Amino acid sequence: MTDTINTAVEASAADVVADLTTEEKASLTSGADFWTTKSVDRVGLPSILLTDGPHGVRLQRADSDHLGIGDSVPATCFPPAVALGSSFDVDLLERVGTALGEEARAEGVGVLLGPGINIKRSPLCGRNFEYLSEDPIASGVLGSALVRGLQSQGVGASLKHFAANNQEADRMRVSADIDERPLREIYLRGFQRVVEDEQPWTVMCSYNRLNGVYTSEDPWLLTKVLRDEWGFEGLVVSDWGAVNDRVTGLVAGLDLEMPSSAGRTDAQLVAAVQAGTLDEAVLDLAALRNVELVQKAVRGARADASYDVDTHHALAREAAGASIVLLKNEGVLPLAADASVAVIGELARTPRYQGAGSSQINPTRLDNALDEIRVLAGAGAEVPFAAGYAADATTSDELTAEAVAVASAASTVLLFLGVPAEQESEGFDREDLELPAGQTELLDAVLAANANVVIVLANGGVVRLSGLADRVPAIVEGWLLGQAGGGAVADVLYGVVNPSGRLAETIPVRLADSPAYLDFPGEHSHVRYGEGLFVGYRWYDARDLAVTYPFGHGLSYTTFEYADASATASAEGIAVRVTVTNTGDRDGAEVVQVYTSLAGSSIVRAPRELKGFAKVALAAGESREVEVPVRREDLAYWDTRVDQWVVEGGEYTVEVGASSRDIRSVATVAVEGDAVSAPLSMNSSIGELIAHPVAGPIILQALSAGNEGDGPDVGGALLADPSMFKMMASFPIGRLASFPGMPVSMDQVEQLIAASNAQGA
């Protein structure tokens, strides 16, 4: 058997498929059980194991015939994506990806299901803890780093959930109805970045429909865009249970159905081939991709693979520390080792460190903040604790009285608050952005006893802080930080780690201000993305809305100054340079953010868009020139007239700053645009014809020549009166040409349009 398996792995995938029966080929395109693919023993092709991620290896202990969320082998629970996104640290995420690959390989896993890079369209999405950002560039760059690290260990990634999986409500059926520009520029752009840069072994299609079509059977999405345009070479796997029609899905480009259908849908494929309704070449192609995936996984496997549990725990702590965002600090942090502190909040003792649902990891160990704070407070230091509320976030008079007594006796109160898993999970969306009522009541009581309160948050999505942020001197956004998050929080509170996380999503003043508020979660299995391009900070900036904390915001225990931004354009894009100086007395790291805009653009645009970022570590007093490249393709918009990416030429403003609303240095740069010749028709406006490089000069010359007949000189009047010209610019040329007094006839216009289109083609 060993020799046979080696032959099947080392042979060309095409030769392996050529040796298979129709039934065997069909069998390869669905799972053997919940987590494994089917083997074909006759030709020596083994099965491989796929298992949940994305922030750890969730591998079932027992038989792999069910979901088994609570029954998995111990693995390092790294910070979920909600935290990692706020690190803005590409190198760190690649190292986390590498560690995930090491653990997956040690457990015999061929494909780890992650990362998830869906856009945080609404802060209510119950699965936002699994996603990186509200911005597609941030999601694509950081997602690429995770995939790069994971696949460096011979383990495949599964980029998910493709596409427009932005809510949990009705997730198995809902149609995300999105215009093509926002679809391309916001919801697909991150996926495109990861696919083109890293070639993930698999892409996982989502449950939902996209513009009325299930993503599992959408040839436009799975073949035209993913493969033909982006050059994806791997395998498309369904989300578990996402297949609606197996035959239709296969034709569309879905290669592997998971989990097993007990052979039922395999038989449908065989029957369709036999009936002539399914071209067997389509089945051959899907089988080929499955064989190629098995070959990659087997070649990447190592029987002696292992990993160091302690080293990975230390990496988890480092990653958590780099992901914490210091939202506010009025001099109370960092704490001195001998500071008089009290800890209040059950979350300090019983941490919520990951999201609820299919991504739950059984950690190798679990730190809590209370124990770690007591370690850093020093030997002999007393750190009193009061739970304040129960594990379900409810409180009582007794718990509140105990908390007030503890708060009254300390100089500084560390108050741990957060959203319980019962309110934030895969499978359903949040109902609001509020902290539990019992916790806010506790806060009121504690503040009445001691105003020097540091709030430490634990939540998978943003919570409303308006009305709270101005009542306390410091707020630490701890997100969900994985198994080592307790130690990381203590590190930041005591200054062992200088906080360097930045918000990868906006914290609004209120839910009603958020972009999707009126179009979430939809009705009758349809949700209209009515905000279009204006997702996240794009929305708040375009409407000039106040926010509690903007995208990219985060404080440090040191300060940074920016100077002398410059931007140089080339065929590759824009090279942005800026000098950043650590002007404080502590070493720290700054996230340098680059935003672009184009005044006078011919298309609708946000006031600014993130196009690049870099995390730079600087010693106290150190100054360094930082270069942030902006790819030319990231400047492009999707031109619906010609169905392609287009860079609009012009004088771009390049803003370099510490958040979307904290711009520190500005430069301008001229960017040469792409030549675009939109096809003309008799329904094209006079303004569009004049703007056309071929038709424009001819039309202007004709108008200037005037009318030689007896009728009114319409052309001359248009050129002589700017207001009339502006009014008539949107008039279809086919209708204007029939007006009396026009210098060109209908036939001449038709000939001009035909010639212009032929020359522009």
Coordinates of N, CA, C and O in Angstrom, one line a residue, residues 320-475:
A320 N -1.2 39.0 21.6 CA -2.3 39.6 22.3 C -1.8 41.0 22.8 O -2.6 42.0 22.7
G321 N -0.6 41.1 23.3 CA -0.1 42.4 23.7 C -0.1 43.4 22.6 O -0.4 44.6 22.8
A322 N 0.3 43.0 21.4 CA 0.4 43.9 20.3 C -1.0 44.3 19.7 O -1.1 45.2 18.9
S323 N -2.0 43.6 20.1 CA -3.4 43.8 19.6 C -4.2 44.7 20.5 O -5.3 45.1 20.1
I324 N -3.8 44.8 21.7 CA -4.6 45.6 22.7 C -4.6 47.1 22.2 O -3.5 47.6 21.9
V325 N -5.7 47.8 22.3 CA -5.8 49.2 21.9 C -6.1 50.0 23.1 O -7.1 49.8 23.8
L326 N -5.2 50.9 23.4 CA -5.4 51.9 24.5 C -6.2 53.0 23.9 O -5.7 53.9 23.1
L327 N -7.5 53.0 24.2 CA -8.4 54.0 23.7 C -8.3 55.4 24.3 O -8.4 56.4 23.6
K328 N -8.1 55.4 25.6 CA -8.0 56.6 26.4 C -7.1 56.5 27.5 O -7.0 55.4 28.2
N329 N -6.3 57.5 27.8 CA -5.4 57.5 29.0 C -5.1 58.9 29.4 O -4.4 59.6 28.8
E330 N -5.6 59.3 30.6 CA -5.4 60.6 31.1 C -4.4 60.5 32.3 O -4.6 60.9 33.4
G331 N -3.2 59.8 32.0 CA -2.1 59.8 32.9 C -2.2 58.7 33.9 O -1.2 58.6 34.7
V332 N -3.2 57.9 33.9 CA -3.3 56.9 35.0 C -2.5 55.6 34.6 O -2.1 54.9 35.5
L333 N -2.2 55.4 33.4 CA -1.5 54.2 32.9 C -0.1 54.7 32.3 O -0.1 55.8 31.7
P334 N 0.9 53.9 32.4 CA 1.0 52.6 33.0 C 1.0 52.6 34.5 O 1.4 53.6 35.1
L335 N 0.6 51.5 35.2 CA 0.7 51.5 36.6 C 2.1 51.2 37.1 O 2.9 50.5 36.5
A336 N 2.4 51.9 38.2 CA 3.6 51.6 38.9 C 3.5 50.2 39.6 O 2.4 49.8 40.0
A337 N 4.6 49.5 39.8 CA 4.6 48.2 40.4 C 4.0 48.3 41.8 O 3.4 47.3 42.3
D338 N 4.2 49.4 42.5 CA 3.7 49.5 43.9 C 2.4 50.2 44.0 O 2.0 50.7 45.1
A339 N 1.7 50.4 42.8 CA 0.5 51.2 42.9 C -0.6 50.4 43.7 O -0.6 49.2 43.7
S340 N -1.4 51.2 44.3 CA -2.6 50.6 45.1 C -3.7 50.4 44.1 O -4.4 51.3 43.7
V341 N -3.9 49.1 43.8 CA -5.0 48.8 42.8 C -5.9 47.8 43.3 O -5.6 46.9 44.2
A342 N -7.1 47.8 42.8 CA -8.2 46.8 43.1 C -8.7 46.3 41.7 O -8.8 47.1 40.8
V343 N -9.0 45.1 41.6 CA -9.5 44.5 40.4 C -11.0 44.1 40.6 O -11.3 43.4 41.6
I344 N -11.8 44.6 39.7 CA -13.2 44.3 39.8 C -13.7 43.7 38.5 O -13.4 44.3 37.4
G345 N -14.5 42.7 38.6 CA -15.1 42.1 37.3 C -14.8 40.7 37.2 O -13.6 40.3 37.2
E346 N -15.8 39.8 37.1 CA -15.6 38.4 36.9 C -14.7 38.0 35.7 O -14.0 37.0 35.7
L347 N -14.8 38.9 34.7 CA -14.0 38.6 33.5 C -12.5 38.7 33.8 O -11.7 38.1 33.0
A348 N -12.1 39.3 34.8 CA -10.6 39.3 35.2 C -10.2 38.0 35.7 O -9.1 37.6 35.5
R349 N -11.1 37.2 36.3 CA -10.8 35.9 36.9 C -11.2 34.8 35.9 O -10.6 33.8 35.9
T350 N -12.3 35.0 35.2 CA -12.8 34.0 34.3 C -12.9 34.7 32.9 O -13.9 35.2 32.5
P351 N -11.8 34.6 32.2 CA -11.7 35.4 30.9 C -12.6 34.9 29.8 O -12.8 33.7 29.7
R352 N -13.1 35.8 29.0 CA -13.7 35.5 27.7 C -12.6 35.7 26.7 O -12.3 36.9 26.5
Y353 N -12.1 34.7 26.1 CA -10.9 34.9 25.3 C -11.0 34.5 23.9 O -10.1 34.6 23.1
Q354 N -12.2 33.9 23.5 CA -12.4 33.6 22.1 C -13.9 33.7 21.8 O -14.7 33.8 22.7
G355 N -14.3 33.6 20.5 CA -15.7 33.7 20.2 C -16.4 32.4 20.3 O -15.8 31.3 20.5
A356 N -17.7 32.4 20.3 CA -18.6 31.2 20.4 C -18.9 30.7 19.0 O -19.2 31.5 18.1
G357 N -19.0 29.4 18.9 CA -19.3 28.7 17.7 C -18.2 27.8 17.2 O -17.5 27.2 18.1
S358 N -18.1 27.6 15.9 CA -17.3 26.5 15.4 C -15.8 26.8 15.5 O -15.0 25.8 15.3
S359 N -15.4 28.0 15.9 CA -13.9 28.3 16.0 C -13.4 28.1 17.5 O -12.3 28.5 17.7
Q360 N -14.2 27.5 18.4 CA -13.7 27.4 19.7 C -12.6 26.4 19.9 O -12.7 25.3 19.5
I361 N -11.5 26.9 20.5 CA -10.3 26.1 20.6 C -10.2 25.6 22.1 O -10.5 26.4 23.0
N362 N -9.7 24.4 22.3 CA -9.4 23.9 23.6 C -8.0 24.2 23.9 O -7.0 23.6 23.4
P363 N -7.7 25.3 24.7 CA -6.4 25.8 24.9 C -5.4 24.9 25.6 O -5.9 24.1 26.5
T364 N -4.2 25.0 25.3 CA -3.1 24.2 26.0 C -3.0 24.7 27.5 O -2.6 23.9 28.3
R365 N -3.3 26.0 27.7 CA -3.3 26.5 29.0 C -4.1 27.8 28.9 O -4.4 28.3 27.8
L366 N -4.5 28.4 30.1 CA -5.3 29.6 30.0 C -4.9 30.5 31.2 O -5.0 30.2 32.4
D367 N -4.4 31.7 30.8 CA -4.0 32.7 31.8 C -5.3 33.6 32.1 O -6.2 33.8 31.3
N368 N -5.3 34.1 33.3 CA -6.3 35.1 33.6 C -5.7 36.4 34.1 O -4.6 36.3 34.7
A369 N -6.3 37.5 33.9 CA -5.7 38.8 34.2 C -5.5 39.0 35.6 O -4.5 39.6 36.0
L370 N -6.4 38.5 36.5 CA -6.2 38.7 37.9 C -4.9 38.1 38.4 O -4.1 38.8 39.1
D371 N -4.6 36.9 38.1 CA -3.4 36.2 38.5 C -2.2 36.9 38.0 O -1.2 37.1 38.7
E372 N -2.2 37.3 36.7 CA -1.1 38.0 36.1 C -0.8 39.4 36.7 O 0.3 39.8 36.8
I373 N -1.9 40.1 37.0 CA -1.7 41.4 37.6 C -1.1 41.2 39.0 O -0.2 42.0 39.4
R374 N -1.5 40.2 39.7 CA -0.9 40.0 41.0 C 0.6 39.6 40.9 O 1.4 40.0 41.8
V375 N 1.0 39.0 39.8 CA 2.4 38.6 39.6 C 3.2 39.9 39.4 O 4.2 40.2 40.0
L376 N 2.7 40.8 38.5 CA 3.4 42.0 38.2 C 3.3 43.1 39.3 O 4.2 44.0 39.4
A377 N 2.3 43.0 40.2 CA 2.2 43.9 41.3 C 3.4 43.7 42.3 O 3.6 44.6 43.1
G378 N 4.0 42.6 42.2 CA 5.2 42.4 43.0 C 4.9 41.5 44.3 O 3.7 41.4 44.7
A379 N 5.9 40.9 44.8 CA 5.8 40.1 46.0 C 5.3 40.9 47.2 O 5.8 42.0 47.4
G380 N 4.3 40.3 47.8 CA 3.8 41.0 49.0 C 2.8 42.0 48.8 O 2.1 42.5 49.7
A381 N 2.6 42.4 47.5 CA 1.6 43.4 47.2 C 0.2 42.8 47.3 O 0.0 41.7 46.8
E382 N -0.7 43.5 47.9 CA -2.1 43.0 47.9 C -2.9 43.6 46.8 O -3.0 44.9 46.6
V383 N -3.6 42.8 46.0 CA -4.5 43.2 45.0 C -5.8 42.6 45.2 O -6.2 41.5 44.9
P384 N -6.7 43.4 46.0 CA -8.0 42.9 46.3 C -8.9 42.7 45.0 O -8.7 43.4 44.0
F385 N -9.8 41.8 45.1 CA -10.7 41.5 44.0 C -12.1 41.4 44.4 O -12.4 40.8 45.5
A386 N -13.0 41.8 43.6 CA -14.4 41.6 43.7 C -15.0 41.3 42.4 O -14.7 41.9 41.4
A387 N -15.9 40.2 42.4 CA -16.4 39.8 41.1 C -17.3 40.8 40.5 O -17.3 41.0 39.3
G388 N -18.2 41.5 41.3 CA -19.0 42.6 40.8 C -20.2 42.1 40.0 O -21.3 42.7 40.1
Y389 N -20.1 41.0 39.3 CA -21.2 40.4 38.5 C -20.9 38.9 38.3 O -19.8 38.5 38.5
A390 N -21.9 38.2 38.0 CA -21.8 36.8 37.8 C -21.3 36.5 36.4 O -21.2 37.4 35.6
A391 N -21.0 35.2 36.1 CA -20.5 34.9 34.8 C -21.4 35.2 33.7 O -21.0 35.5 32.5
D392 N -22.7 35.3 33.9 CA -23.7 35.7 32.9 C -23.9 37.2 32.8 O -24.9 37.6 32.2
A393 N -23.1 37.9 33.5 CA -23.1 39.4 33.5 C -24.2 40.0 34.4 O -24.3 41.2 34.5
T394 N -25.0 39.2 35.1 CA -25.9 39.7 36.0 C -25.3 40.1 37.3 O -24.2 39.5 37.7
T395 N -25.9 41.0 38.1 CA -25.3 41.5 39.3 C -26.3 41.4 40.4 O -27.5 41.0 40.2
S396 N -25.9 41.8 41.6 CA -26.8 41.7 42.8 C -26.4 42.8 43.7 O -25.3 43.3 43.6
D397 N -27.3 43.1 44.7 CA -26.9 44.1 45.7 C -25.6 43.7 46.5 O -24.8 44.5 46.8
E398 N -25.5 42.4 46.7 CA -24.4 41.9 47.5 C -23.1 42.0 46.7 O -22.1 42.5 47.2
L399 N -23.2 41.6 45.4 CA -22.0 41.7 44.6 C -21.6 43.2 44.4 O -20.4 43.5 44.4
T400 N -22.5 44.1 44.2 CA -22.2 45.5 44.1 C -21.6 46.1 45.3 O -20.6 46.8 45.3
A401 N -22.2 45.7 46.5 CA -21.7 46.3 47.7 C -20.2 45.8 48.0 O -19.4 46.6 48.4
E402 N -19.9 44.6 47.6 CA -18.6 44.1 47.8 C -17.6 44.8 46.8 O -16.5 45.2 47.2
A403 N -18.0 45.1 45.6 CA -17.2 45.8 44.7 C -17.0 47.3 45.1 O -15.8 47.8 45.0
V404 N -18.0 47.9 45.6 CA -17.8 49.3 46.1 C -16.9 49.3 47.3 O -16.0 50.3 47.4
A405 N -16.9 48.4 48.2 CA -16.0 48.4 49.3 C -14.6 48.2 48.8 O -13.6 48.9 49.3
V406 N -14.3 47.3 47.9 CA -13.0 47.1 47.3 C -12.5 48.4 46.6 O -11.3 48.8 46.8
A407 N -13.4 49.0 45.8 CA -13.0 50.2 45.1 C -12.7 51.3 46.0 O -11.7 52.1 45.7
S408 N -13.3 51.5 47.1 CA -13.1 52.6 48.0 C -11.8 52.6 48.7 O -11.2 53.6 49.0
A409 N -11.2 51.4 48.8 CA -10.0 51.2 49.5 C -8.7 51.3 48.7 O -7.6 51.2 49.2
A410 N -8.9 51.5 47.3 CA -7.7 51.5 46.4 C -7.6 52.8 45.8 O -8.5 53.7 45.7
S411 N -6.4 53.1 45.3 CA -6.1 54.3 44.5 C -6.7 54.2 43.1 O -7.2 55.2 42.6
T412 N -6.5 53.1 42.5 CA -6.9 52.8 41.1 C -7.7 51.6 41.0 O -7.3 50.5 41.6
V413 N -8.8 51.6 40.3 CA -9.7 50.5 40.1 C -9.5 50.0 38.7 O -9.6 50.8 37.7
L414 N -9.2 48.7 38.5 CA -9.2 48.1 37.2 C -10.5 47.3 37.0 O -10.7 46.3 37.7
L415 N -11.4 47.9 36.2 CA -12.8 47.3 36.1 C -12.9 46.6 34.8 O -12.8 47.2 33.7
F416 N -13.1 45.3 34.9 CA -13.2 44.5 33.7 C -14.7 44.3 33.3 O -15.5 43.8 34.0
L417 N -15.0 44.7 32.0 CA -16.3 44.7 31.5 C -16.3 44.0 30.1 O -15.3 44.0 29.5
G418 N -17.4 43.5 29.7 CA -17.4 42.9 28.4 C -18.7 42.3 28.0 O -19.7 42.3 28.8
V419 N -18.8 41.8 26.8 CA -20.0 41.1 26.2 C -19.9 39.6 26.4 O -18.9 39.0 26.0
P420 N -20.9 39.0 27.0 CA -20.9 37.6 27.2 C -21.1 36.8 25.9 O -21.7 37.4 25.0
A421 N -20.7 35.6 25.9 CA -20.8 34.8 24.7 C -22.2 34.6 24.3 O -22.5 34.4 23.1
E422 N -23.1 34.6 25.2 CA -24.5 34.4 24.9 C -25.1 35.5 24.1 O -26.2 35.3 23.4
Q423 N -24.4 36.6 24.0 CA -24.9 37.7 23.2 C -24.1 37.9 21.9 O -24.4 38.8 21.1
E424 N -23.1 37.1 21.7 CA -22.2 37.4 20.6 C -21.6 36.0 20.1 O -20.7 35.5 20.8
S425 N -22.1 35.5 19.0 CA -21.7 34.2 18.6 C -21.9 34.0 17.2 O -22.8 34.7 16.5
E426 N -21.3 33.0 16.6 CA -21.6 32.5 15.3 C -23.1 32.0 15.3 O -23.5 31.4 16.4
G427 N -23.8 32.2 14.3 CA -25.2 31.7 14.2 C -26.3 32.7 14.4 O -27.4 32.5 14.0
F428 N -25.9 33.8 15.1 CA -26.9 34.9 15.3 C -26.2 36.2 15.5 O -25.0 36.2 15.8
D429 N -26.9 37.3 15.2 CA -26.3 38.6 15.3 C -26.6 39.3 16.6 O -27.5 38.9 17.3
R430 N -25.8 40.2 16.9 CA -26.1 41.0 18.2 C -27.3 41.9 18.0 O -27.6 42.3 16.9
E431 N -28.0 42.1 19.1 CA -29.1 43.0 19.1 C -28.8 44.5 19.3 O -29.6 45.3 18.9
D432 N -27.7 44.7 19.9 CA -27.3 46.1 20.1 C -25.8 46.2 20.4 O -25.1 45.2 20.3
L433 N -25.3 47.4 20.7 CA -23.9 47.6 20.9 C -23.6 47.8 22.4 O -22.5 48.3 22.8
E434 N -24.6 47.5 23.3 CA -24.5 47.9 24.7 C -23.8 46.8 25.5 O -23.8 45.6 25.2
L435 N -23.1 47.3 26.5 CA -22.6 46.5 27.6 C -23.8 46.0 28.4 O -24.8 46.7 28.4
P436 N -23.7 44.8 29.0 CA -24.9 44.4 29.8 C -25.3 45.4 30.9 O -24.4 46.1 31.5
A437 N -26.6 45.5 31.1 CA -27.1 46.5 32.0 C -26.5 46.3 33.4 O -26.2 47.3 34.1
G438 N -26.3 45.1 33.8 CA -25.7 44.8 35.2 C -24.3 45.4 35.3 O -24.0 45.9 36.4
Q439 N -23.6 45.4 34.2 CA -22.2 45.9 34.2 C -22.2 47.4 34.3 O -21.4 48.0 35.0
T440 N -23.1 48.0 33.5 CA -23.2 49.5 33.6 C -23.7 50.0 34.9 O -23.2 51.1 35.4
E441 N -24.6 49.3 35.5 CA -25.0 49.7 36.9 C -23.8 49.5 37.9 O -23.7 50.4 38.8
L442 N -23.0 48.5 37.7 CA -21.9 48.3 38.5 C -20.9 49.4 38.4 O -20.3 50.0 39.3
L443 N -20.7 49.9 37.1 CA -19.8 51.0 36.8 C -20.3 52.2 37.5 O -19.4 53.0 38.1
D444 N -21.5 52.5 37.5 CA -22.1 53.7 38.2 C -21.7 53.6 39.7 O -21.3 54.6 40.3
A445 N -21.9 52.5 40.3 CA -21.7 52.4 41.7 C -20.2 52.5 42.0 O -19.8 53.1 43.0
V446 N -19.3 51.9 41.2 CA -17.9 52.0 41.5 C -17.4 53.4 41.3 O -16.6 53.9 42.1
L447 N -17.9 54.1 40.3 CA -17.4 55.5 40.0 C -17.9 56.4 41.2 O -17.1 57.3 41.5
A448 N -19.0 56.1 41.8 CA -19.4 56.9 42.9 C -18.5 56.7 44.1 O -18.3 57.7 44.9
A449 N -17.8 55.6 44.2 CA -16.9 55.3 45.3 C -15.5 55.7 44.9 O -14.7 56.1 45.8
N450 N -15.1 55.7 43.6 CA -13.7 56.0 43.2 C -13.7 56.4 41.8 O -14.1 55.6 40.9
A451 N -13.4 57.6 41.5 CA -13.4 58.1 40.1 C -12.2 57.6 39.3 O -12.3 57.8 38.0
N452 N -11.2 57.1 39.9 CA -10.0 56.7 39.2 C -10.1 55.3 38.7 O -9.5 54.3 39.2
V453 N -11.0 55.1 37.6 CA -11.3 53.8 37.1 C -10.7 53.6 35.7 O -10.9 54.4 34.9
V454 N -10.0 52.4 35.6 CA -9.5 52.0 34.3 C -10.5 50.9 33.8 O -10.6 49.8 34.4
I455 N -11.1 51.1 32.7 CA -12.0 50.1 32.1 C -11.2 49.2 31.2 O -10.5 49.7 30.3
V456 N -11.3 47.9 31.4 CA -10.7 46.9 30.5 C -11.8 46.1 29.9 O -12.5 45.4 30.5
L457 N -11.8 46.1 28.5 CA -13.0 45.5 27.8 C -12.6 44.2 27.2 O -11.4 43.9 26.9
A458 N -13.6 43.3 27.2 CA -13.5 42.0 26.5 C -14.7 41.8 25.6 O -15.8 41.6 26.2
N459 N -14.5 41.8 24.3 CA -15.6 41.8 23.4 C -15.2 41.4 22.0 O -14.1 41.8 21.6
G460 N -16.0 40.7 21.3 CA -15.7 40.3 19.9 C -16.0 41.3 18.9 O -15.6 41.2 17.7
G461 N -16.8 42.3 19.2 CA -17.2 43.4 18.3 C -17.3 44.7 19.2 O -17.3 44.6 20.4
V462 N -17.3 45.8 18.5 CA -17.3 47.1 19.2 C -18.5 47.2 20.2 O -19.6 46.7 19.9
V463 N -18.3 47.9 21.3 CA -19.4 48.3 22.1 C -19.5 49.8 22.2 O -18.6 50.5 22.0
R464 N -20.7 50.2 22.5 CA -21.0 51.7 22.6 C -20.3 52.2 23.8 O -20.5 51.7 24.9
L465 N -19.4 53.2 23.6 CA -18.7 53.8 24.7 C -19.1 55.3 24.9 O -18.6 55.9 25.9
S466 N -20.0 55.8 24.1 CA -20.4 57.2 24.3 C -21.2 57.3 25.6 O -22.0 56.4 25.9
G467 N -21.0 58.3 26.3 CA -21.6 58.5 27.6 C -20.8 57.8 28.7 O -21.1 58.0 29.9
L468 N -19.9 57.0 28.3 CA -19.0 56.3 29.3 C -17.6 56.8 29.2 O -16.9 56.9 30.2
A469 N -17.1 57.0 27.9 CA -15.7 57.4 27.7 C -15.3 58.7 28.5 O -14.2 58.8 28.9
D470 N -16.2 59.6 28.7 CA -15.9 60.8 29.3 C -16.0 60.7 30.9 O -15.8 61.7 31.6
R471 N -16.3 59.6 31.4 CA -16.5 59.4 32.8 C -15.3 58.7 33.5 O -15.3 58.6 34.7
V472 N -14.4 58.1 32.7 CA -13.3 57.4 33.3 C -12.0 57.9 32.7 O -12.0 58.4 31.5
P473 N -10.9 57.8 33.4 CA -9.6 58.4 32.9 C -8.9 57.5 31.9 O -8.0 57.9 31.1
A474 N -9.3 56.2 31.8 CA -8.6 55.3 30.9 C -9.5 54.2 30.4 O -10.3 53.6 31.2
I475 N -9.4 53.8 29.2 CA -10.1 52.6 28.6 C -9.1 51.8 27.8 O -8.4 52.3 26.9

